Amino acid sequence: MNLYRTLLWWLLLALVGALAWEWMASDPGELIVRMRGQTITTSVAFALAVWIVLWVALWALWWLARLPLQAWRQHRQRQARNRLIAGLEALQQGRWRRAGDLLEKAAQDPQARSPALLGARRAAEARGDFEASARLQAELATHDAQAAALEQATRLLGQGRPEDALVTLRGLGEPTLPPSGLLLQIEAQLALGRGHQATPALDRLRREQALPPEALAALELRLAAASLREALGSDTLAQRWQATPRRLQELPAVAGAYAERTVAIGRENEGIEALATALTQHWDEDWVARFCRLPASSAGGRLASGEAWLAAHPESPALLTGLGRLCLQQQLWGKADDFLHRALAHGAGSEAWELLGQSFALQGDATRAQIAFANALRATRDEKPLALSGRPLREQIADQAVAEQRNEHGLPLLPR
């Protein structure tokens, strides 16, 4: 592209020269110069030619005079760039002393100063030279205030000081924060329990495409859940839930946060219904377990929801354990034992053994309760459980039975 532009420029100059010659050939004009008693007479065309030659000669002399200086400047820039690259490689390799020396030398070049000072400060901090780290941070703040503030906020957030990180970022001004600053601000606000205040920053991150779609969706999910958990009153919680997009309300993490908050403020039925709906659409083992751990006053409705899920998830350890817990709350000892034995047969751990021990203890069966509690402890140590007597063989086989599964053509599938 540059060659094409240069060629056009020279063609244009040739065209202008040809037109000028054609215009002056018929009448070259006359130029008379008198100075200190001397008279010089020449044509206008010759005078212009001499002026152009003189101008080109002066420009060539100026270019030649600057050539050593330009060569020296290019050498220094190339040297600084090489030091910057070598210093960053040493920083990545954990050679802190070498990285610090190279990067401090590279920082002498104005173009490489900001990244060089950043790397040198991190190298100084990594080798425990906090005095050098503070000095380099001060130099960075003098040269590039934004880079220094972002570096300081990152360090403060890593030290568990989100309030100080927010103060540092506030000095840059909200509109001028780059995407990395917005992310730091969001993390600090989440750490302080102010996720609702961070939600507007998502729009800027989305416009600037600062995160991959998956990461942006995960951050939106975290902010939506945090906003619901932070609602202090019933009205505030209802408003935030209504403002939450429908696609997020259908996710267990968001509906679960809403359910936990409604339980805390005495509106548990709405939250539990929302979480049950979300789990029906998007199954999540962790949230199923948490669904079943909600307070006992709503155990009956949750037991019905859980039993309805059994048809689609008959081998879910979390669901079977949770159903056992709900049956215990309802004092349905027989159903609780059945669900918990099935949960253990499908891989449940210490929680199921502990609940089974509680069931036996409440039924007055101290011997089997002791064995169940001992197995709960053994499960945390990955030890083989002790044998539990009193369970008929037929029921043991039923515990391990796997529900029949068929493919889209109706043919049975082998169990996984």
Short mmCIF file of C-alpha atoms in Angstrom, two decimals:
data_model
loop_
_atom_site.label_atom_id
_atom_site.label_comp_id
_atom_site.label_asym_id
_atom_site.label_seq_id
_atom_site.Cartn_x
_atom_site.Cartn_y
_atom_site.Cartn_z
CA MET A 1 0.00 0.00 0.00
CA ASN A 2 2.87 2.42 0.81
CA LEU A 3 4.59 1.60 -2.51
CA TYR A 4 1.36 2.32 -4.38
CA ARG A 5 0.92 5.64 -2.56
CA THR A 6 4.54 6.63 -3.27
CA LEU A 7 4.15 5.80 -6.96
CA LEU A 8 1.01 7.96 -7.18
CA TRP A 9 2.85 10.82 -5.48
CA TRP A 10 5.73 10.74 -7.97
CA LEU A 11 3.34 10.52 -10.89
CA LEU A 12 1.51 13.56 -9.58
CA LEU A 13 4.79 15.48 -9.26
CA ALA A 14 5.75 14.52 -12.83
CA LEU A 15 2.37 15.70 -14.09
CA VAL A 16 2.70 19.04 -12.26
CA GLY A 17 6.25 19.48 -13.66
CA ALA A 18 5.08 18.75 -17.20
CA LEU A 19 2.19 21.23 -16.92
CA ALA A 20 4.53 23.89 -15.47
CA TRP A 21 7.03 23.38 -18.27
CA GLU A 22 4.31 23.56 -20.90
CA TRP A 23 2.99 26.79 -19.36
CA MET A 24 6.43 28.46 -19.08
CA ALA A 25 8.03 27.18 -22.30
CA SER A 26 6.41 29.86 -24.47
CA ASP A 27 7.36 32.66 -22.07
CA PRO A 28 9.98 31.72 -19.44
CA GLY A 29 9.73 35.17 -17.85
CA GLU A 30 12.53 37.35 -16.52
CA LEU A 31 13.80 37.75 -12.96
CA ILE A 32 16.10 40.67 -12.02
CA VAL A 33 17.88 40.72 -8.64
CA ARG A 34 19.86 43.82 -7.56
CA MET A 35 21.92 43.65 -4.40
CA ARG A 36 24.99 45.70 -3.27
CA GLY A 37 25.53 47.19 -6.72
CA GLN A 38 25.29 43.89 -8.53
CA THR A 39 22.51 42.92 -10.93
CA ILE A 40 21.56 39.32 -11.71
CA THR A 41 19.19 38.64 -14.57
CA THR A 42 17.72 35.19 -15.21
CA SER A 43 14.54 33.50 -16.29
CA VAL A 44 11.78 32.58 -13.84
CA ALA A 45 12.01 28.90 -14.84
CA PHE A 46 15.73 28.76 -14.07
CA ALA A 47 15.22 30.54 -10.75
CA LEU A 48 12.54 28.06 -9.74
CA ALA A 49 14.75 25.13 -10.74
CA VAL A 50 17.66 26.52 -8.69
CA TRP A 51 15.35 27.09 -5.70
CA ILE A 52 14.05 23.49 -5.87
CA VAL A 53 17.59 22.07 -6.17
CA LEU A 54 18.73 24.22 -3.23
CA TRP A 55 15.76 23.13 -1.11
CA VAL A 56 16.40 19.43 -1.87
CA ALA A 57 20.10 19.88 -1.05
CA LEU A 58 19.35 21.53 2.28
CA TRP A 59 16.81 18.82 3.14
CA ALA A 60 19.40 16.13 2.27
CA LEU A 61 22.00 17.80 4.48
CA TRP A 62 19.50 18.01 7.35
CA TRP A 63 18.58 14.33 6.90
CA LEU A 64 22.26 13.32 6.88
CA ALA A 65 22.94 15.42 9.97
CA ARG A 66 20.09 13.71 11.83
CA LEU A 67 20.98 10.22 10.65
CA PRO A 68 23.41 9.37 13.50
CA LEU A 69 20.92 10.63 16.09
CA GLN A 70 18.10 8.58 14.56
CA ALA A 71 20.34 5.51 14.40
CA TRP A 72 21.24 5.96 18.07
CA ARG A 73 17.57 6.41 19.02
CA GLN A 74 16.54 3.30 17.07
CA HIS A 75 19.35 1.38 18.72
CA ARG A 76 18.14 2.43 22.19
CA GLN A 77 14.54 1.53 21.33
CA ARG A 78 15.61 -1.85 19.98
CA GLN A 79 17.73 -2.44 23.07
CA ALA A 80 14.85 -1.44 25.38
CA ARG A 81 12.47 -3.71 23.48
CA ASN A 82 14.89 -6.64 23.77
CA ARG A 83 15.32 -5.97 27.49
CA LEU A 84 11.56 -5.77 27.94
CA ILE A 85 11.04 -9.10 26.17
CA ALA A 86 13.86 -10.81 28.07
CA GLY A 87 12.65 -9.32 31.36
CA LEU A 88 9.08 -10.52 30.85
CA GLU A 89 10.36 -13.98 29.96
CA ALA A 90 12.47 -14.02 33.13
CA LEU A 91 9.43 -12.86 35.14
CA GLN A 92 7.36 -15.70 33.71
CA GLN A 93 10.15 -18.17 34.55
CA GLY A 94 10.39 -16.97 38.15
CA ARG A 95 13.87 -15.40 37.84
CA TRP A 96 12.96 -12.37 39.89
CA ARG A 97 16.37 -10.70 40.19
CA ARG A 98 17.16 -10.94 36.48
CA ALA A 99 13.64 -9.83 35.56
CA GLY A 100 13.87 -6.80 37.84
CA ASP A 101 17.24 -5.68 36.48
CA LEU A 102 16.23 -6.05 32.84
CA LEU A 103 12.85 -4.39 33.27
CA GLU A 104 14.22 -1.41 35.22
CA LYS A 105 16.70 -0.80 32.40
CA ALA A 106 13.91 -1.20 29.81
CA ALA A 107 11.85 1.39 31.74
CA GLN A 108 14.33 4.08 30.65
CA ASP A 109 12.65 4.05 27.23
CA PRO A 110 9.43 6.14 27.34
CA GLN A 111 7.51 3.78 25.04
CA ALA A 112 8.27 0.71 27.18
CA ARG A 113 8.12 2.47 30.55
CA SER A 114 4.64 1.43 31.73
CA PRO A 115 4.86 -2.35 31.06
CA ALA A 116 8.49 -2.40 32.23
CA LEU A 117 7.67 -0.72 35.54
CA LEU A 118 4.70 -3.03 36.06
CA GLY A 119 6.84 -6.11 35.54
CA ALA A 120 9.71 -4.75 37.65
CA ARG A 121 7.34 -4.00 40.55
CA ARG A 122 5.91 -7.53 40.44
CA ALA A 123 9.42 -9.00 40.34
CA ALA A 124 10.46 -6.90 43.36
CA GLU A 125 7.37 -7.96 45.30
CA ALA A 126 7.93 -11.62 44.38
CA ARG A 127 11.49 -11.59 45.74
CA GLY A 128 10.38 -9.81 48.92
CA ASP A 129 11.96 -6.43 48.20
CA PHE A 130 9.01 -4.31 49.31
CA GLU A 131 11.03 -1.09 49.40
CA ALA A 132 11.87 -1.45 45.69
CA SER A 133 8.26 -2.43 45.02
CA ALA A 134 6.98 0.77 46.64
CA ARG A 135 9.54 2.88 44.76
CA LEU A 136 8.58 1.34 41.41
CA GLN A 137 4.88 1.77 42.21
CA ALA A 138 5.50 5.48 42.88
CA GLU A 139 7.39 5.84 39.59
CA LEU A 140 4.57 4.10 37.76
CA ALA A 141 1.99 6.43 39.38
CA THR A 142 4.00 9.43 38.17
CA HIS A 143 4.27 8.11 34.62
CA ASP A 144 0.93 6.30 34.14
CA ALA A 145 -1.68 6.95 36.84
CA GLN A 146 -4.24 4.56 35.39
CA ALA A 147 -1.86 1.59 35.17
CA ALA A 148 -0.64 2.28 38.69
CA ALA A 149 -4.20 2.43 40.07
CA LEU A 150 -5.20 -0.82 38.37
CA GLU A 151 -2.07 -2.55 39.68
CA GLN A 152 -2.68 -1.23 43.19
CA ALA A 153 -6.35 -2.29 43.14
CA THR A 154 -5.40 -5.79 41.97
CA ARG A 155 -2.90 -6.12 44.81
CA LEU A 156 -5.34 -4.80 47.42
CA LEU A 157 -8.09 -7.13 46.25
CA GLY A 158 -5.68 -10.08 46.43
CA GLN A 159 -4.86 -9.08 50.02
CA GLY A 160 -8.54 -9.19 50.98
CA ARG A 161 -8.98 -5.40 51.13
CA PRO A 162 -11.87 -4.77 48.71
CA GLU A 163 -12.85 -1.43 50.30
CA ASP A 164 -9.37 0.00 49.71
CA ALA A 165 -9.42 -1.39 46.17
CA LEU A 166 -12.68 0.44 45.47
CA VAL A 167 -11.25 3.70 46.84
CA THR A 168 -8.25 3.32 44.51
CA LEU A 169 -10.46 2.66 41.49
CA ARG A 170 -12.76 5.52 42.39
CA GLY A 171 -9.87 7.89 41.86
CA LEU A 172 -9.85 7.01 38.15
CA GLY A 173 -13.49 7.98 37.68
CA GLU A 174 -16.28 5.59 36.70
CA PRO A 175 -16.57 6.60 33.01
CA THR A 176 -12.84 6.22 32.35
CA LEU A 177 -12.41 2.78 33.89
CA PRO A 178 -11.12 0.26 31.34
CA PRO A 179 -12.66 -3.24 31.21
CA SER A 180 -10.02 -4.64 33.58
CA GLY A 181 -10.90 -1.89 36.06
CA LEU A 182 -14.60 -2.70 35.77
CA LEU A 183 -13.89 -6.36 36.54
CA LEU A 184 -11.85 -5.38 39.61
CA GLN A 185 -14.65 -3.08 40.72
CA ILE A 186 -17.24 -5.83 40.33
CA GLU A 187 -15.15 -8.33 42.31
CA ALA A 188 -14.60 -5.79 45.08
CA GLN A 189 -18.31 -4.97 45.29
CA LEU A 190 -19.19 -8.66 45.38
CA ALA A 191 -16.71 -9.18 48.21
CA LEU A 192 -18.34 -6.32 50.13
CA GLY A 193 -21.88 -7.59 49.60
CA ARG A 194 -22.77 -4.87 47.08
CA GLY A 195 -23.40 -7.02 44.05
CA HIS A 196 -26.56 -5.09 43.16
CA GLN A 197 -24.47 -1.91 42.65
CA ALA A 198 -22.15 -3.74 40.25
CA THR A 199 -24.90 -4.93 37.89
CA PRO A 200 -24.87 -1.83 35.58
CA ALA A 201 -21.20 -2.49 34.73
CA LEU A 202 -22.26 -5.63 32.86
CA ASP A 203 -23.66 -3.56 30.01
CA ARG A 204 -20.29 -1.87 29.42
CA LEU A 205 -18.45 -5.19 29.57
CA ARG A 206 -20.91 -6.63 27.06
CA ARG A 207 -20.55 -3.66 24.68
CA GLU A 208 -16.76 -3.79 24.80
CA GLN A 209 -16.72 -7.60 24.50
CA ALA A 210 -14.29 -7.72 27.42
CA LEU A 211 -15.15 -11.34 28.30
CA PRO A 212 -16.00 -14.49 26.36
CA PRO A 213 -19.75 -15.19 26.28
CA GLU A 214 -19.42 -18.05 28.78
CA ALA A 215 -17.48 -15.95 31.30
CA LEU A 216 -19.87 -13.03 30.91
CA ALA A 217 -22.86 -15.33 31.48
CA ALA A 218 -21.22 -16.77 34.62
CA LEU A 219 -20.55 -13.26 35.96
CA GLU A 220 -24.13 -12.20 35.23
CA LEU A 221 -25.32 -15.27 37.12
CA ARG A 222 -23.15 -14.42 40.14
CA LEU A 223 -24.37 -10.82 40.21
CA ALA A 224 -28.03 -11.81 39.91
CA ALA A 225 -27.72 -14.29 42.78
CA ALA A 226 -25.76 -11.80 44.92
CA SER A 227 -28.30 -9.06 44.30
CA LEU A 228 -31.10 -11.30 45.59
CA ARG A 229 -29.14 -12.43 48.63
CA GLU A 230 -28.39 -8.82 49.57
CA ALA A 231 -32.05 -7.72 49.59
CA LEU A 232 -32.88 -6.65 53.14
CA GLY A 233 -36.65 -6.35 52.97
CA SER A 234 -39.54 -8.24 51.45
CA ASP A 235 -40.45 -5.44 49.03
CA THR A 236 -36.87 -5.00 47.86
CA LEU A 237 -36.53 -8.74 47.29
CA ALA A 238 -39.79 -8.86 45.31
CA GLN A 239 -38.71 -5.92 43.13
CA ARG A 240 -35.32 -7.45 42.38
CA TRP A 241 -36.85 -10.82 41.58
CA GLN A 242 -39.30 -9.23 39.17
CA ALA A 243 -36.44 -7.27 37.56
CA THR A 244 -34.40 -10.46 37.08
CA PRO A 245 -34.62 -11.70 33.46
CA ARG A 246 -36.76 -14.79 32.96
CA ARG A 247 -33.83 -16.80 31.59
CA LEU A 248 -31.97 -16.23 34.88
CA GLN A 249 -34.99 -17.01 37.06
CA GLU A 250 -35.02 -20.48 35.48
CA LEU A 251 -31.47 -21.25 36.67
CA PRO A 252 -31.07 -23.04 40.04
CA ALA A 253 -28.28 -20.75 41.25
CA VAL A 254 -30.48 -17.64 40.93
CA ALA A 255 -33.73 -19.29 42.02
CA GLY A 256 -31.84 -20.88 44.92
CA ALA A 257 -30.54 -17.51 46.10
CA TYR A 258 -34.11 -16.19 45.94
CA ALA A 259 -35.42 -19.21 47.85
CA GLU A 260 -32.83 -18.91 50.60
CA ARG A 261 -33.62 -15.22 51.02
CA THR A 262 -37.39 -15.76 51.08
CA VAL A 263 -36.92 -18.36 53.80
CA ALA A 264 -34.90 -15.85 55.83
CA ILE A 265 -37.61 -13.16 55.64
CA GLY A 266 -40.63 -15.43 56.05
CA ARG A 267 -41.87 -15.79 52.45
CA GLU A 268 -40.50 -19.28 51.89
CA ASN A 269 -43.33 -20.68 49.75
CA GLU A 270 -42.62 -18.32 46.84
CA GLY A 271 -38.90 -19.05 46.85
CA ILE A 272 -39.29 -22.80 47.21
CA GLU A 273 -41.74 -22.89 44.32
CA ALA A 274 -39.32 -20.88 42.16
CA LEU A 275 -36.42 -23.21 43.00
CA ALA A 276 -38.52 -26.31 42.34
CA THR A 277 -39.47 -24.93 38.92
CA ALA A 278 -35.84 -24.15 38.11
CA LEU A 279 -34.67 -27.63 39.14
CA THR A 280 -37.36 -29.22 36.99
CA GLN A 281 -35.98 -27.36 33.95
CA HIS A 282 -32.25 -27.44 34.84
CA TRP A 283 -31.26 -30.34 37.07
CA ASP A 284 -28.43 -29.59 39.52
CA GLU A 285 -27.29 -32.13 42.14
CA ASP A 286 -25.86 -29.50 44.48
CA TRP A 287 -29.01 -27.38 44.45
CA VAL A 288 -31.22 -30.43 44.90
CA ALA A 289 -29.36 -31.16 48.13
CA ARG A 290 -29.71 -27.55 49.25
CA PHE A 291 -33.38 -27.56 48.28
CA CYS A 292 -33.96 -30.46 50.66
CA ARG A 293 -32.01 -28.75 53.48
CA LEU A 294 -34.30 -25.72 53.64
CA PRO A 295 -36.20 -25.29 56.97
CA ALA A 296 -38.67 -27.95 58.07
CA SER A 297 -41.84 -25.83 57.89
CA SER A 298 -42.09 -26.47 54.15
CA ALA A 299 -40.97 -30.12 54.17
CA GLY A 300 -44.29 -31.50 52.92
CA GLY A 301 -44.38 -29.55 49.66
CA ARG A 302 -40.72 -30.23 48.97
CA LEU A 303 -41.21 -33.95 49.61
CA ALA A 304 -43.92 -34.03 46.94
CA SER A 305 -41.68 -32.17 44.48
CA GLY A 306 -38.77 -34.50 45.19
CA GLU A 307 -40.82 -37.65 44.72
CA ALA A 308 -42.06 -36.27 41.38
CA TRP A 309 -38.41 -35.91 40.27
CA LEU A 310 -37.65 -39.55 41.03
CA ALA A 311 -39.08 -40.73 37.72
CA ALA A 312 -36.50 -38.69 35.79
CA HIS A 313 -33.62 -39.03 38.29
CA PRO A 314 -34.01 -42.39 40.10
CA GLU A 315 -30.27 -42.80 40.71
CA SER A 316 -29.50 -39.33 42.04
CA PRO A 317 -27.66 -39.63 45.39
CA ALA A 318 -28.42 -36.01 46.26
CA LEU A 319 -32.15 -36.45 45.59
CA LEU A 320 -32.43 -39.74 47.46
CA THR A 321 -30.50 -38.37 50.45
CA GLY A 322 -32.62 -35.22 50.43
CA LEU A 323 -35.84 -37.23 50.32
CA GLY A 324 -34.59 -39.24 53.30
CA ARG A 325 -33.96 -35.99 55.18
CA LEU A 326 -37.45 -34.67 54.36
CA CYS A 327 -39.06 -37.93 55.46
CA LEU A 328 -37.20 -37.73 58.77
CA GLN A 329 -38.59 -34.23 59.29
CA GLN A 330 -42.07 -35.63 58.65
CA GLN A 331 -41.35 -38.64 60.94
CA LEU A 332 -41.90 -41.06 58.06
CA TRP A 333 -39.32 -43.54 59.37
CA GLY A 334 -39.94 -46.35 56.90
CA LYS A 335 -39.75 -44.12 53.81
CA ALA A 336 -36.72 -42.32 55.22
CA ASP A 337 -34.86 -45.63 55.68
CA ASP A 338 -35.76 -46.77 52.16
CA PHE A 339 -34.59 -43.54 50.53
CA LEU A 340 -31.36 -43.46 52.53
CA HIS A 341 -30.51 -47.10 51.78
CA ARG A 342 -31.11 -46.41 48.08
CA ALA A 343 -28.93 -43.30 48.28
CA LEU A 344 -26.10 -45.33 49.81
CA ALA A 345 -26.48 -48.02 47.16
CA HIS A 346 -26.05 -45.30 44.49
CA GLY A 347 -22.94 -43.73 45.93
CA ALA A 348 -24.07 -41.35 48.68
CA GLY A 349 -21.53 -40.66 51.42
CA SER A 350 -21.29 -39.66 55.04
CA GLU A 351 -24.38 -37.42 55.02
CA ALA A 352 -26.66 -40.34 54.14
CA TRP A 353 -25.06 -42.53 56.83
CA GLU A 354 -25.51 -39.78 59.41
CA LEU A 355 -29.17 -39.31 58.52
CA LEU A 356 -29.69 -43.06 58.67
CA GLY A 357 -28.10 -43.08 62.14
CA GLN A 358 -30.49 -40.32 63.23
CA SER A 359 -33.42 -42.35 61.89
CA PHE A 360 -32.35 -45.45 63.83
CA ALA A 361 -31.77 -43.42 66.97
CA LEU A 362 -35.21 -41.79 66.77
CA GLN A 363 -36.73 -45.26 66.32
CA GLY A 364 -34.88 -46.52 69.42
CA ASP A 365 -32.50 -48.84 67.52
CA ALA A 366 -29.27 -47.84 69.28
CA THR A 367 -27.15 -50.69 67.87
CA ARG A 368 -27.76 -49.91 64.22
CA ALA A 369 -27.58 -46.17 64.94
CA GLN A 370 -24.05 -46.64 66.31
CA ILE A 371 -23.04 -48.61 63.20
CA ALA A 372 -24.52 -45.95 60.91
CA PHE A 373 -22.74 -43.13 62.72
CA ALA A 374 -19.49 -45.11 62.63
CA ASN A 375 -19.95 -45.59 58.87
CA ALA A 376 -20.49 -41.84 58.47
CA LEU A 377 -17.08 -41.29 60.02
CA ARG A 378 -15.50 -44.08 57.96
CA ALA A 379 -16.95 -42.58 54.78
CA THR A 380 -15.08 -39.31 55.43
CA ARG A 381 -11.88 -41.39 55.60
CA ASP A 382 -12.68 -43.42 52.47
CA GLU A 383 -12.80 -46.62 54.54
CA LYS A 384 -15.03 -49.61 53.86
CA PRO A 385 -18.34 -49.35 55.82
CA LEU A 386 -19.31 -51.84 58.49
CA ALA A 387 -22.07 -54.34 57.70
CA LEU A 388 -25.53 -53.23 58.78
CA SER A 389 -27.80 -56.08 59.85
CA GLY A 390 -31.55 -56.22 59.71
CA ARG A 391 -32.00 -55.32 56.05
CA PRO A 392 -33.80 -58.10 54.12
CA LEU A 393 -32.07 -59.34 50.97
CA ARG A 394 -35.02 -58.42 48.83
CA GLU A 395 -34.83 -54.82 49.97
CA GLN A 396 -31.05 -54.75 49.49
CA ILE A 397 -31.55 -55.85 45.87
CA ALA A 398 -34.24 -53.21 45.42
CA ASP A 399 -31.88 -50.54 46.78
CA GLN A 400 -29.36 -51.27 44.04
CA ALA A 401 -31.91 -51.68 41.26
CA VAL A 402 -31.38 -49.42 38.27
CA ALA A 403 -34.34 -47.92 36.47
CA GLU A 404 -34.77 -49.09 32.91
CA GLN A 405 -33.68 -46.59 30.29
CA ARG A 406 -34.56 -46.62 26.59
CA ASN A 407 -33.20 -44.74 23.61
CA GLU A 408 -35.19 -42.64 21.16
CA HIS A 409 -36.23 -45.84 19.31
CA GLY A 410 -37.64 -47.44 22.44
CA LEU A 411 -34.84 -50.01 22.79
CA PRO A 412 -33.51 -50.73 26.33
CA LEU A 413 -30.08 -49.34 27.19
CA LEU A 414 -27.47 -51.00 29.37
CA PRO A 415 -27.03 -49.27 32.74
CA ARG A 416 -24.07 -46.95 33.07
#
